Backbone as a ProteinNet text record, in pm:
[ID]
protein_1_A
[PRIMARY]
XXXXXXXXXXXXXXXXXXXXXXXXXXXXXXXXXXXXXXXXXXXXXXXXXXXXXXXXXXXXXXXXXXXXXXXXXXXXXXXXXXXXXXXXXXXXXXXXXXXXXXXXXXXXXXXXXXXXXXXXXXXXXXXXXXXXXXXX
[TERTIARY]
84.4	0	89.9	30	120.6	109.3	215.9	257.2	130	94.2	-38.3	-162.4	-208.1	-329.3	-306.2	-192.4	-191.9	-205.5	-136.9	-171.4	-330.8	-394.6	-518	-639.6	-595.2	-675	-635.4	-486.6	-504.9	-479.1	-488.6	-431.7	-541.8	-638.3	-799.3	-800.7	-755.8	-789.9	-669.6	-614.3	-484.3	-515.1	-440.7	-440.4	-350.8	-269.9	-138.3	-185.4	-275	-315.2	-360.8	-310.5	-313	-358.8	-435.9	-544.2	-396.2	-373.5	-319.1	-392.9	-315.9	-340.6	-403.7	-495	-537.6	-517.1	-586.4	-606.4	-467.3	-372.3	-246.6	-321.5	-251.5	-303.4	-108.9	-127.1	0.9	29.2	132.8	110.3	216.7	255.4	365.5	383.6	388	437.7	561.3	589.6	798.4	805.4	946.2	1008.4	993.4	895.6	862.5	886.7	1006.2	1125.7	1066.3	918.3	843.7	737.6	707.4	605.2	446.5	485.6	371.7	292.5	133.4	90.2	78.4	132.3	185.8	275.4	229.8	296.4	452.1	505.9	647	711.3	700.4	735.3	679.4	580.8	481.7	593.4	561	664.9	673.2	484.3	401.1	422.4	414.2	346.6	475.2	580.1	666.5	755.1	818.8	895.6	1034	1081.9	1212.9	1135.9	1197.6	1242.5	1284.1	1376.4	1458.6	1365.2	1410	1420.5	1506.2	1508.7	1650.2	1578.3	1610.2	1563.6	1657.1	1635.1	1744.7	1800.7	1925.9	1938	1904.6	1924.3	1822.9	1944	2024.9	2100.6	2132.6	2085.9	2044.6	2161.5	2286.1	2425.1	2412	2394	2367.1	2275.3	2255.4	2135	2126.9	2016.1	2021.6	1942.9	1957.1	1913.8	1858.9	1755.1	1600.1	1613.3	1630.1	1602.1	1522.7	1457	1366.8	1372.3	1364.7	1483.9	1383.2	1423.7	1246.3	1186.3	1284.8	1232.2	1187.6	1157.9	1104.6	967.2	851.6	745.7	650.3	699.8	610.4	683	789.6	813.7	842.5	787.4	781.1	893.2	935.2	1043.2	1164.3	1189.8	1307.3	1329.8	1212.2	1243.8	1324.1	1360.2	1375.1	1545.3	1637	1789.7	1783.9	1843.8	1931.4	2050.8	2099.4	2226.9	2255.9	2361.5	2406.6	2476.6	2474.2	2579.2	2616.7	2743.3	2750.2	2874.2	2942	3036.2	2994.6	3125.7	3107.6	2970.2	2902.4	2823.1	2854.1	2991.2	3027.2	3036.3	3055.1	3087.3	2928.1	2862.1	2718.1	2631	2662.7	2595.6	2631.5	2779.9	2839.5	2760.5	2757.6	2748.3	2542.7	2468.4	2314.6	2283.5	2421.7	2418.6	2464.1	2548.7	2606.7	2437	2402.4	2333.8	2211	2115	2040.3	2072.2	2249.7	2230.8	2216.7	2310.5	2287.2	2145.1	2049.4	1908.5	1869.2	1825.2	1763.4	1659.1	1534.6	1388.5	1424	1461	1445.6	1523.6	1627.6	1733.4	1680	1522.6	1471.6	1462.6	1523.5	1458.8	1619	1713.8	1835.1	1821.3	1814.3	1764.7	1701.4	1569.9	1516.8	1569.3	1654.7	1729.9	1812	1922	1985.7	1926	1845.1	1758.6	1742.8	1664.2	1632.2	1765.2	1813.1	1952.3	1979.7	2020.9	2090.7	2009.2	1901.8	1782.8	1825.9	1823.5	1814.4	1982.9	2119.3	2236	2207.5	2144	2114.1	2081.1	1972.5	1901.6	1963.1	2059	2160	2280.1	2242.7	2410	2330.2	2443.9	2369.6	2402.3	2309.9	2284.6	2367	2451.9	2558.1	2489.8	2467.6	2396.5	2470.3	2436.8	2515.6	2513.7	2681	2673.6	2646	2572	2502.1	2630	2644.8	2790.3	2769.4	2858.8	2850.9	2907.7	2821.5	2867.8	3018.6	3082.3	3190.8	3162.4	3205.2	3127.4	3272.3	3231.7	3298	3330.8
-116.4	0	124.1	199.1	340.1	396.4	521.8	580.1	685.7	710.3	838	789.5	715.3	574.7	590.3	479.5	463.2	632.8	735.1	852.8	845.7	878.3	926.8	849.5	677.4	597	663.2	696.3	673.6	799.4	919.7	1043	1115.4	1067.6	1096.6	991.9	856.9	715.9	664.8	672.9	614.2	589.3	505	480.8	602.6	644.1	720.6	858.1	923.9	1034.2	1123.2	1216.2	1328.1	1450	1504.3	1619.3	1710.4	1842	1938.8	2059.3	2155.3	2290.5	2375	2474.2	2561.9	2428.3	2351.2	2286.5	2180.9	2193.2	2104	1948	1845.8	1733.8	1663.2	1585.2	1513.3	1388.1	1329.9	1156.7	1080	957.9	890.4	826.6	753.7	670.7	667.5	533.7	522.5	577.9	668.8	691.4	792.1	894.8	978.1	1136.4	1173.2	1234.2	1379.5	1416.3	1573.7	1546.4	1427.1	1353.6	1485.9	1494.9	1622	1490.2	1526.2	1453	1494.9	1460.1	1493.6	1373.5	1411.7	1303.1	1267.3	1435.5	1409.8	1308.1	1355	1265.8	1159	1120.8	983.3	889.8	802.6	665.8	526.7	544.9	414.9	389.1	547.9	515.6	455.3	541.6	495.4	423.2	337.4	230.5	280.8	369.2	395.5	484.5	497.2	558.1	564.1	680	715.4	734.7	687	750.7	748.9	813.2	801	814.9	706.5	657.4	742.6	739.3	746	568	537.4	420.6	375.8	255.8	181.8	225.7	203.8	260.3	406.5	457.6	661	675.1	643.1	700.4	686.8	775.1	747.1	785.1	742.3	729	606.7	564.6	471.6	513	514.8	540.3	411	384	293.8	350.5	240.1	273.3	132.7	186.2	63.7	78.7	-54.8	-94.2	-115.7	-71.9	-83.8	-166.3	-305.1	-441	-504.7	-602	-650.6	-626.9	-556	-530	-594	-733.4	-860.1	-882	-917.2	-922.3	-777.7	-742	-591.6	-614.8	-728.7	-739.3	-738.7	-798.1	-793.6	-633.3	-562.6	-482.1	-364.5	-373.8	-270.6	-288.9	-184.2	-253.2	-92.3	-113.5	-79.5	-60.6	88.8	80.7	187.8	189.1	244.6	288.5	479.1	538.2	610.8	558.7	577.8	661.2	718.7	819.6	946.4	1044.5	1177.9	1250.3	1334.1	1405.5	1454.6	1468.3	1555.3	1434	1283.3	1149.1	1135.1	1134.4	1075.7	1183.7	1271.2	1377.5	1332.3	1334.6	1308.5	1164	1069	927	946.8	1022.3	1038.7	1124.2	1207	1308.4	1168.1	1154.3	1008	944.8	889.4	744.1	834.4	957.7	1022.8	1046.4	1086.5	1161	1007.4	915.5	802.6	781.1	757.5	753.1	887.8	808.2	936.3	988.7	936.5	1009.8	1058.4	1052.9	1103.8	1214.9	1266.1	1380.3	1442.7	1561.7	1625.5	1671.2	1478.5	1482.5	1489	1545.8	1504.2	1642.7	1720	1832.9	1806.5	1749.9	1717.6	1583.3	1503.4	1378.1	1427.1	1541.2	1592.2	1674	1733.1	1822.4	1713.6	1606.7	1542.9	1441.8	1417.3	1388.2	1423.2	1567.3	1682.3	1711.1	1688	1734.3	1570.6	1446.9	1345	1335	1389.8	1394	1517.2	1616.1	1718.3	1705.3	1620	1568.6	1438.5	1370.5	1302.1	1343.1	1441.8	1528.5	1503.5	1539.8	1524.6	1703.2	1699.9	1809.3	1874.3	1943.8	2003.6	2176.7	2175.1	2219.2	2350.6	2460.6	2596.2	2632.8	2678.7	2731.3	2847.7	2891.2	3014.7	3120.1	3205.7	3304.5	3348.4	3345.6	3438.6	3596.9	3660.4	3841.4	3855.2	3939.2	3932	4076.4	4031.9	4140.1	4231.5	4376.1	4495.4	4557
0	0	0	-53.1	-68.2	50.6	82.6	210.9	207.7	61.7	103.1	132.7	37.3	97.9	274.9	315.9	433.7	532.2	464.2	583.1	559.9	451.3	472.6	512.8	548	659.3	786.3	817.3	937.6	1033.7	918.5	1021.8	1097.6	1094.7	1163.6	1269.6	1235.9	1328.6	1378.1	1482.8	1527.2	1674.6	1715.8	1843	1924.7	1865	1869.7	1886.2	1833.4	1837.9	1962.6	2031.4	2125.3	2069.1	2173.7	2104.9	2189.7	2124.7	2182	2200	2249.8	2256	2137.4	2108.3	1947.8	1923	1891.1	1769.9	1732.4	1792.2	1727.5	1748.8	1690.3	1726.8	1723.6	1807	1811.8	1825.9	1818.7	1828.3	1920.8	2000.8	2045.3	1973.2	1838.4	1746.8	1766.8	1744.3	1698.9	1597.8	1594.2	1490.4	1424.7	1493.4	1485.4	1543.5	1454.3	1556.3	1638.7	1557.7	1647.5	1697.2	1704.2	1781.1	1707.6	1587.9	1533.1	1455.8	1401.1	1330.9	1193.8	1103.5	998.3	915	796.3	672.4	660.3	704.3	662.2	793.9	925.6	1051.7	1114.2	1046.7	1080.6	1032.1	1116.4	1171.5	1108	1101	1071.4	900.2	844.8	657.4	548.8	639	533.2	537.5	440.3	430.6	470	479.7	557.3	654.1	791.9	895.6	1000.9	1047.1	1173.6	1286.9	1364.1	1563.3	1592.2	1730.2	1817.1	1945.3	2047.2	2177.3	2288	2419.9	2455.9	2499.2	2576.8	2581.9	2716.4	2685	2830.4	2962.5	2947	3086.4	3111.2	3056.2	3072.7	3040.3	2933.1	2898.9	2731.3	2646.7	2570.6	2424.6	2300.2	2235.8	2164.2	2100.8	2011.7	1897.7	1814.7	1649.2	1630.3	1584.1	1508	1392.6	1329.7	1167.2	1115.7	1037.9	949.5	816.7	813.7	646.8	575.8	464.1	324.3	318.2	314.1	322.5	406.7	415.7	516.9	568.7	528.9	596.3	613.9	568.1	661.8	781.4	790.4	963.7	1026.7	1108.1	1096.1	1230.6	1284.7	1416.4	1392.5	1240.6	1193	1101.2	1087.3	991	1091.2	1234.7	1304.3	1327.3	1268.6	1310.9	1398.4	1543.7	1658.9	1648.2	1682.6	1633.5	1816.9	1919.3	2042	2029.2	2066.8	2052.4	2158.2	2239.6	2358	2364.6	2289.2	2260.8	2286.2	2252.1	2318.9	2210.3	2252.1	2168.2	2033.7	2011.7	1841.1	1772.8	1801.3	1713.8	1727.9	1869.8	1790.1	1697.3	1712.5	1567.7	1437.5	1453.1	1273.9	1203.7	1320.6	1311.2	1242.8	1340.5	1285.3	1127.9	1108.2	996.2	909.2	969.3	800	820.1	884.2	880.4	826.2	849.9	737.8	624.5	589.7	439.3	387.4	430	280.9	247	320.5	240.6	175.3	55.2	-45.3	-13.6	30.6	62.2	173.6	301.6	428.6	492.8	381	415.8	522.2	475.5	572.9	681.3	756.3	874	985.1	888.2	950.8	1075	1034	1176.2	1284.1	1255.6	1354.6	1410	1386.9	1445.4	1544	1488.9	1603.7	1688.3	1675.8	1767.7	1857.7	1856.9	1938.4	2021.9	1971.7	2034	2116.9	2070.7	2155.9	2292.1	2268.7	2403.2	2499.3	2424	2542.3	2554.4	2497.6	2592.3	2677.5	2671.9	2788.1	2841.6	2880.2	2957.9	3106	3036.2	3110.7	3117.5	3124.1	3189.7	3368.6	3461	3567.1	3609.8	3720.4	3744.2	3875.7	3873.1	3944.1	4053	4116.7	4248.9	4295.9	4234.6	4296.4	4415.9	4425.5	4563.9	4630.6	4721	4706.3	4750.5	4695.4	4712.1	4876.7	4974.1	5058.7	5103.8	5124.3	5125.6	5224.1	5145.9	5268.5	5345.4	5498.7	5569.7	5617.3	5649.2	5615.4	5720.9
[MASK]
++++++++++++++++++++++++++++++++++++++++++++++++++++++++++++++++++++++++++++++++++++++++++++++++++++++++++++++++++++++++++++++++++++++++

């Protein structure tokens, strides 16, 4: 089935679907790097696409990619890739692994955007010390 067929069954009917604020509507789907409901970042329609998780031991990301083929076993169609290096190797590493596919360039911004938010997020959090006045 085609990727537009499949949006226009299911961008009204999803399990996935969250009502937002004015009118936005939004979704939790995998792979779906702005969690927006919309054709270009929907997870489900098309035969290639990116996520990036954070990783199961909070050090980390992991990049989800789904391979064209395969969309009868939809368990095998999912390859896992852990990138547990400093932040400037796992950027270069999500910029390579978007440009080689041809349809999905697009979404190489919003891959690191989201990256960048879950290594910020596991930084740990360092506790200021409140200055004291020196007295006169």
């Amino acid at each position: 089935m085609s990727s537009h067929l499949t949006w226009a069954i299911i961008r009204n009917n999803s399990a996935f679907l969250r009502k937002g604020a004015r009118g936005c509507s939004f979704t939790t789907e995998a792979n779906n790097l702005k969690g927006k409901n919309s054709f270009k970042y929907n997870g489900l329609i098309h035969k290639q696409t990116f996520g990036v998780e954070a990783a199961k031991d909070g050090k980390g990301v992991v990049i989800v990619t789904k391979k064209a083929r395969g969309g009868r076993k939809p368990s095998k169609s999912m390859a896992r890739v852990e990138l547990k290096k400093d932040a400037r190797r796992t950027f270069a590493t999500i910029s390579k692994t978007i440009s080689k596919s041809k349809d999905r360039r697009g979404l190489k911004m919003a891959a690191l955007r989201r990256a960048s938010a879950i290594l910020q997020s596991q930084k740990p959090v360092v506790a200021k010390k409140a200055h004291k006045k020196k007295r006169e």
